[in-house]
Short mmCIF file of C-alpha atoms in Angstrom, two decimals:
data_model
loop_
_atom_site.label_atom_id
_atom_site.label_comp_id
_atom_site.label_asym_id
_atom_site.label_seq_id
_atom_site.Cartn_x
_atom_site.Cartn_y
_atom_site.Cartn_z
CA UNK Z 964 9.86 15.83 39.05
CA UNK Z 965 7.87 15.17 35.83
CA UNK Z 966 8.57 11.48 36.20
CA UNK Z 967 7.14 11.53 39.72
CA UNK Z 968 3.96 13.27 38.56
CA UNK Z 969 3.57 10.69 35.82
CA UNK Z 970 3.89 7.86 38.35
CA UNK Z 971 1.33 9.43 40.66
CA UNK Z 972 -1.06 9.88 37.70
CA UNK Z 973 -0.70 6.22 36.74
CA UNK Z 974 -1.37 5.17 40.32
CA UNK Z 975 -4.53 7.30 40.54
CA UNK Z 976 -5.82 5.89 37.23
CA UNK Z 977 -5.09 2.35 38.39
CA UNK Z 978 -7.02 2.92 41.61
CA UNK Z 979 -9.98 4.44 39.78
CA UNK Z 980 -10.12 1.49 37.37
CA UNK Z 981 -9.88 -0.97 40.26
CA UNK Z 982 -12.65 0.73 42.20
CA UNK Z 983 -14.90 1.00 39.17
CA UNK Z 984 -14.50 -2.60 38.04
CA UNK Z 985 -15.09 -3.98 41.51
CA UNK Z 986 -17.97 -1.59 42.18
CA UNK Z 987 -19.84 -2.86 39.11
CA UNK Z 988 -20.33 -6.28 40.68
CA UNK Z 989 -23.96 -7.35 40.39
CA UNK Z 990 -25.97 -7.69 43.63
CA UNK Z 991 -28.99 -9.45 42.12
CA UNK Z 992 -29.43 -12.85 43.73
CA UNK Z 993 -28.93 -15.38 40.88
CA UNK Z 994 -31.42 -17.90 42.23
CA UNK Z 995 -34.67 -18.61 40.41
CA UNK Z 996 -37.65 -20.75 41.30
CA UNK Z 997 -38.50 -23.54 38.84
CA UNK Z 998 -42.01 -23.76 37.45
CA UNK Z 999 -43.89 -26.23 39.71
CA UNK Z 1000 -44.88 -29.66 38.40
CA UNK Z 1001 -48.60 -30.37 38.23
CA UNK Z 1002 -49.80 -33.83 39.34
CA UNK Z 1003 -50.46 -36.29 36.53
CA UNK Z 1004 -54.22 -36.94 37.03
CA UNK Z 1005 -55.10 -33.31 36.34
CA UNK Z 1006 -53.00 -33.30 33.17
CA UNK Z 1007 -54.94 -36.13 31.53
CA UNK Z 1008 -57.28 -35.51 28.61
CA UNK Z 1009 -60.95 -35.32 29.70
CA UNK Z 1010 -63.12 -38.31 28.79
CA UNK Z 1011 -65.69 -37.83 26.02
CA UNK Z 1012 -69.36 -38.23 26.94
CA UNK Z 1013 -71.01 -41.36 25.55
CA UNK Z 1014 -73.82 -40.78 23.05
CA UNK Z 1015 -77.03 -42.77 23.28
CA UNK Z 1016 -76.89 -45.77 20.85
CA UNK Z 1017 -79.15 -45.38 17.84
CA UNK Z 1018 -80.84 -48.73 18.57
CA UNK Z 1019 -81.85 -47.69 22.11
CA UNK Z 1020 -85.57 -48.25 22.62
CA UNK Z 1021 -86.19 -48.26 26.32
CA UNK Z 1022 -86.19 -45.54 28.94
CA UNK Z 1023 -83.62 -47.46 30.99
CA UNK Z 1024 -81.13 -47.16 28.08
CA UNK Z 1025 -81.43 -43.42 28.41
CA UNK Z 1026 -81.13 -43.56 32.20
CA UNK Z 1027 -78.06 -45.78 32.03
CA UNK Z 1028 -76.39 -43.50 29.51
CA UNK Z 1029 -77.21 -40.44 31.60
CA UNK Z 1030 -75.85 -42.04 34.75
CA UNK Z 1031 -72.54 -42.90 33.06
CA UNK Z 1032 -72.22 -39.41 31.61
CA UNK Z 1033 -73.07 -37.73 34.91
CA UNK Z 1034 -70.34 -39.81 36.50
CA UNK Z 1035 -67.83 -38.57 33.92
CA UNK Z 1036 -68.91 -34.99 34.55
CA UNK Z 1037 -68.46 -35.40 38.32
CA UNK Z 1038 -65.00 -36.87 37.82
CA UNK Z 1039 -64.08 -33.94 35.61
CA UNK Z 1040 -65.50 -31.50 38.18
CA UNK Z 1041 -63.22 -32.94 40.85
CA UNK Z 1042 -60.19 -32.54 38.57
CA UNK Z 1043 -61.22 -28.98 37.77
CA UNK Z 1044 -61.51 -28.10 41.47
CA UNK Z 1045 -58.12 -29.70 42.10
CA UNK Z 1046 -56.63 -27.65 39.26
CA UNK Z 1047 -57.82 -24.51 41.04
CA UNK Z 1048 -56.43 -25.81 44.33
CA UNK Z 1049 -53.05 -26.59 42.68
CA UNK Z 1050 -52.91 -23.13 41.12
CA UNK Z 1051 -53.87 -21.27 44.30
CA UNK Z 1052 -51.44 -23.20 46.53
CA UNK Z 1053 -48.55 -22.75 44.11
CA UNK Z 1054 -49.31 -19.07 43.65
CA UNK Z 1055 -49.31 -18.64 47.45
CA UNK Z 1056 -46.00 -20.52 47.74
CA UNK Z 1057 -44.47 -18.42 44.97
CA UNK Z 1058 -45.59 -15.21 46.69
CA UNK Z 1059 -44.24 -16.35 50.07
CA UNK Z 1060 -40.90 -17.29 48.52
CA UNK Z 1061 -40.27 -14.30 46.31
CA UNK Z 1062 -42.13 -11.72 48.48
CA UNK Z 1063 -43.78 -10.35 45.33
CA UNK X 386 -18.14 -6.29 34.54
CA UNK X 387 -19.36 -8.63 37.19
CA UNK X 388 -17.07 -10.48 39.55
CA UNK X 389 -18.95 -13.76 39.28
CA UNK X 390 -15.74 -15.75 39.74
CA UNK X 391 -15.49 -14.46 43.34
CA UNK X 392 -18.51 -16.65 44.13
CA UNK X 393 -16.42 -19.72 43.28
CA UNK X 394 -13.75 -18.93 45.85
CA UNK X 395 -14.30 -20.23 49.43
CA UNK X 396 -15.06 -17.57 52.03
CA UNK X 397 -12.01 -18.33 54.21
CA UNK X 398 -9.68 -17.86 51.21
CA UNK X 399 -11.26 -14.51 50.37
CA UNK X 400 -10.97 -13.40 54.01
CA UNK X 401 -7.29 -14.31 54.16
CA UNK X 402 -6.48 -12.78 50.75
CA UNK X 403 -8.15 -9.46 51.58
CA UNK X 404 -6.41 -9.29 54.95
CA UNK X 405 -3.00 -10.17 53.46
CA UNK X 406 -3.31 -7.56 50.71
CA UNK X 407 -4.11 -4.94 53.36
CA UNK X 408 -1.19 -5.93 55.62
CA UNK X 409 1.36 -6.24 52.80
CA UNK X 410 0.24 -2.89 51.40
CA UNK X 411 0.52 -1.20 54.79
CA UNK X 412 3.96 -2.72 55.48
CA UNK X 413 5.30 -1.73 52.03
CA UNK X 414 3.87 1.77 52.23
CA UNK X 415 5.22 2.53 55.71
CA UNK X 416 8.53 0.80 54.98
CA UNK X 417 8.95 3.14 52.02
CA UNK X 418 8.31 6.10 54.32
CA UNK X 419 10.64 4.85 57.08
CA UNK X 420 13.58 3.87 54.92
CA UNK X 421 13.53 6.73 52.45
CA UNK X 422 16.87 8.03 53.74
CA UNK X 423 18.53 4.64 54.29
CA UNK X 424 21.40 3.98 51.83
CA UNK X 425 20.90 1.15 49.25
CA UNK X 426 17.18 1.02 50.06
CA UNK X 427 16.21 4.62 49.25
CA UNK X 428 16.39 3.93 45.47
CA UNK X 429 13.40 1.56 45.89
CA UNK X 430 11.55 4.05 48.03
CA UNK X 431 9.16 5.42 45.39
CA UNK X 432 8.08 2.13 43.78
CA UNK X 433 7.71 0.62 47.26
CA UNK X 434 5.43 3.41 48.38
CA UNK X 435 3.41 3.35 45.13
CA UNK X 436 2.86 -0.41 45.20
CA UNK X 437 2.24 -0.25 48.95
CA UNK X 438 -0.35 2.47 48.47
CA UNK X 439 -2.13 0.51 45.71
CA UNK X 440 -2.20 -2.64 47.82
CA UNK X 441 -3.35 -0.68 50.88
CA UNK X 442 -6.25 0.87 48.95
CA UNK X 443 -7.12 -2.43 47.28
CA UNK X 444 -6.96 -4.26 50.62
CA UNK X 445 -9.21 -1.69 52.28
CA UNK X 446 -11.68 -1.88 49.41
CA UNK X 447 -11.67 -5.69 49.30
CA UNK X 448 -12.21 -5.89 53.07
CA UNK X 449 -15.23 -3.62 52.71
CA UNK X 450 -16.41 -5.41 49.58
CA UNK X 451 -16.08 -8.74 51.30
CA UNK X 452 -18.80 -7.70 53.74
CA UNK X 453 -21.08 -7.03 50.81
CA UNK X 454 -20.10 -10.35 49.22
CA UNK X 455 -20.88 -12.21 52.45
CA UNK X 456 -24.26 -10.54 52.70
CA UNK X 457 -24.87 -11.47 49.08
CA UNK X 458 -24.00 -15.11 49.78
CA UNK X 459 -26.31 -15.12 52.81
CA UNK X 460 -29.13 -13.84 50.63
CA UNK X 461 -28.47 -16.56 48.05
CA UNK X 462 -28.45 -19.25 50.76
CA UNK X 463 -31.65 -17.82 52.26
CA UNK X 464 -33.33 -17.78 48.84
CA UNK X 465 -32.23 -21.34 48.08
CA UNK X 466 -33.61 -22.50 51.42
CA UNK X 467 -36.93 -20.76 50.78
CA UNK X 468 -37.19 -22.32 47.33
CA UNK X 469 -36.38 -25.79 48.68
CA UNK X 470 -39.15 -25.37 51.30
CA UNK X 471 -41.61 -24.12 48.68
CA UNK X 472 -40.81 -27.01 46.35
CA UNK X 473 -41.26 -29.52 49.16
CA UNK X 474 -44.61 -27.97 50.10
CA UNK X 475 -45.67 -28.00 46.44
CA UNK X 476 -44.85 -31.71 46.20
CA UNK X 477 -46.78 -32.40 49.42
CA UNK X 478 -49.76 -30.52 48.00
CA UNK X 479 -49.51 -32.56 44.77
CA UNK X 480 -49.62 -35.80 46.76
CA UNK X 481 -52.75 -34.57 48.58
CA UNK X 482 -54.35 -33.56 45.28
CA UNK X 483 -53.67 -36.95 43.69
CA UNK X 484 -55.02 -38.74 46.77
CA UNK X 485 -58.19 -36.65 46.79
CA UNK X 486 -58.78 -37.21 43.06
CA UNK X 487 -58.26 -40.97 43.40
CA UNK X 488 -60.51 -41.26 46.47
CA UNK X 489 -63.35 -39.17 45.07
CA UNK X 490 -63.13 -40.76 41.61
CA UNK X 491 -63.44 -44.18 43.24
CA UNK X 492 -66.54 -43.01 45.14
CA UNK X 493 -68.10 -41.66 41.91
CA UNK X 494 -67.42 -44.94 40.09
CA UNK X 495 -69.08 -46.86 42.94
CA UNK X 496 -72.05 -44.45 42.84
CA UNK X 497 -72.39 -45.02 39.10
CA UNK X 498 -72.26 -48.80 39.47
CA UNK X 499 -74.88 -48.70 42.26
CA UNK X 500 -77.20 -46.44 40.24
CA UNK X 501 -76.85 -48.70 37.18
CA UNK X 502 -77.70 -51.69 39.37
CA UNK X 503 -80.76 -49.84 40.68
CA UNK X 504 -81.85 -49.08 37.08
CA UNK X 505 -81.38 -52.75 36.18
CA UNK X 506 -83.42 -53.81 39.21
CA UNK X 507 -86.32 -51.48 38.27
CA UNK X 508 -86.02 -52.08 34.53
CA UNK X 509 -89.43 -53.63 33.92
CA UNK X 510 -91.22 -51.06 36.03
CA UNK X 511 -89.44 -48.11 34.34
CA UNK X 512 -89.91 -49.38 30.80
CA UNK X 513 -93.59 -50.28 31.28
CA UNK X 514 -95.14 -47.19 29.76
CA UNK X 515 -92.37 -45.57 27.79
CA UNK X 516 -90.54 -46.23 24.54
CA UNK X 517 -87.87 -43.99 23.01
CA UNK X 518 -88.43 -42.74 19.49
CA UNK X 519 -85.48 -42.08 17.09
CA UNK X 520 -86.10 -38.32 17.47
CA UNK X 521 -85.53 -38.54 21.24
CA UNK X 522 -82.17 -40.20 20.65
CA UNK X 523 -81.13 -37.62 18.04
CA UNK X 524 -82.09 -34.63 20.17
CA UNK X 525 -80.52 -36.12 23.29
CA UNK X 526 -77.23 -36.73 21.46
CA UNK X 527 -77.29 -33.25 19.93
CA UNK X 528 -77.65 -31.72 23.37
CA UNK X 529 -74.76 -33.77 24.67
CA UNK X 530 -72.27 -33.37 21.84
CA UNK X 531 -73.22 -29.81 20.92
CA UNK X 532 -73.91 -30.82 17.32
CA UNK X 533 -77.27 -29.20 16.83
CA UNK X 534 -77.83 -27.51 13.43
CA UNK X 535 -77.60 -24.09 15.10
CA UNK X 536 -74.32 -24.80 16.90
CA UNK X 537 -72.88 -26.30 13.68
CA UNK X 538 -73.60 -23.02 11.87
CA UNK X 539 -72.08 -20.96 14.67
CA UNK X 540 -68.93 -23.13 14.74
CA UNK X 541 -68.55 -22.90 10.95
CA UNK X 542 -68.89 -19.11 11.08
CA UNK X 543 -66.34 -18.95 13.89
CA UNK X 544 -63.87 -21.17 11.98
CA UNK X 545 -64.25 -19.00 8.89
CA UNK X 546 -63.67 -15.81 10.90
CA UNK X 547 -60.47 -17.33 12.30
CA UNK X 548 -59.30 -18.25 8.78
CA UNK X 549 -60.13 -14.73 7.56
CA UNK X 550 -58.20 -13.22 10.46
CA UNK X 551 -55.17 -15.43 9.80
CA UNK X 552 -55.09 -14.45 6.13
#
């Protein structure tokens, strides 16, 4: 009779262990989203503005220098706007994917 | 303890295994009950029923757990699909960004060349009554590079405050 009780006890313990170990299985989805790659042109170093040469004498030297520098500023402005566009689109995609 | 290794086993194998465990458990358990008075077999009655009961419980649990596992796999597949779509859209957006930068930069470069040509064309007229003094050049360059005496002082103070903070 004692032997029987012992057997039943062992069986109950075995079942409890089995249920507990299986029940602890993780249900978190192990899939993560990689950080998005930014396009190369917006990762480049910005160009330095060109100073006016010390031997410049004429007004047109100043105008030429200003024109070139304004051009560099406008190029940089485009890249800056595209940075914002890249960030906003990727943030939207991340939100849509992860439902955060 | 996580049962990560279950994810490596194909679904059909898991299905079959869970079903077999349940059936074998049920057969063993009820066989133990049915043949408990049969000679030669009755001595195996108790272990048969115990093992049958364990297998029956395990089979029932695994069949239930399998549903959860399948749902889990569906969620993983769904997530992977969403990520693949998002990555493809991100790449498409990058291509558009690069194209826009290249197109607009080209336009700006053309604008600059045209303006420089216009300055060259009107050179004599523009330079007729004006000559730049060295002071003009110095002030102009200071404004552009941010190297005026005031900004130099401010930058030095800032650098020193950073050093002080680091120490």
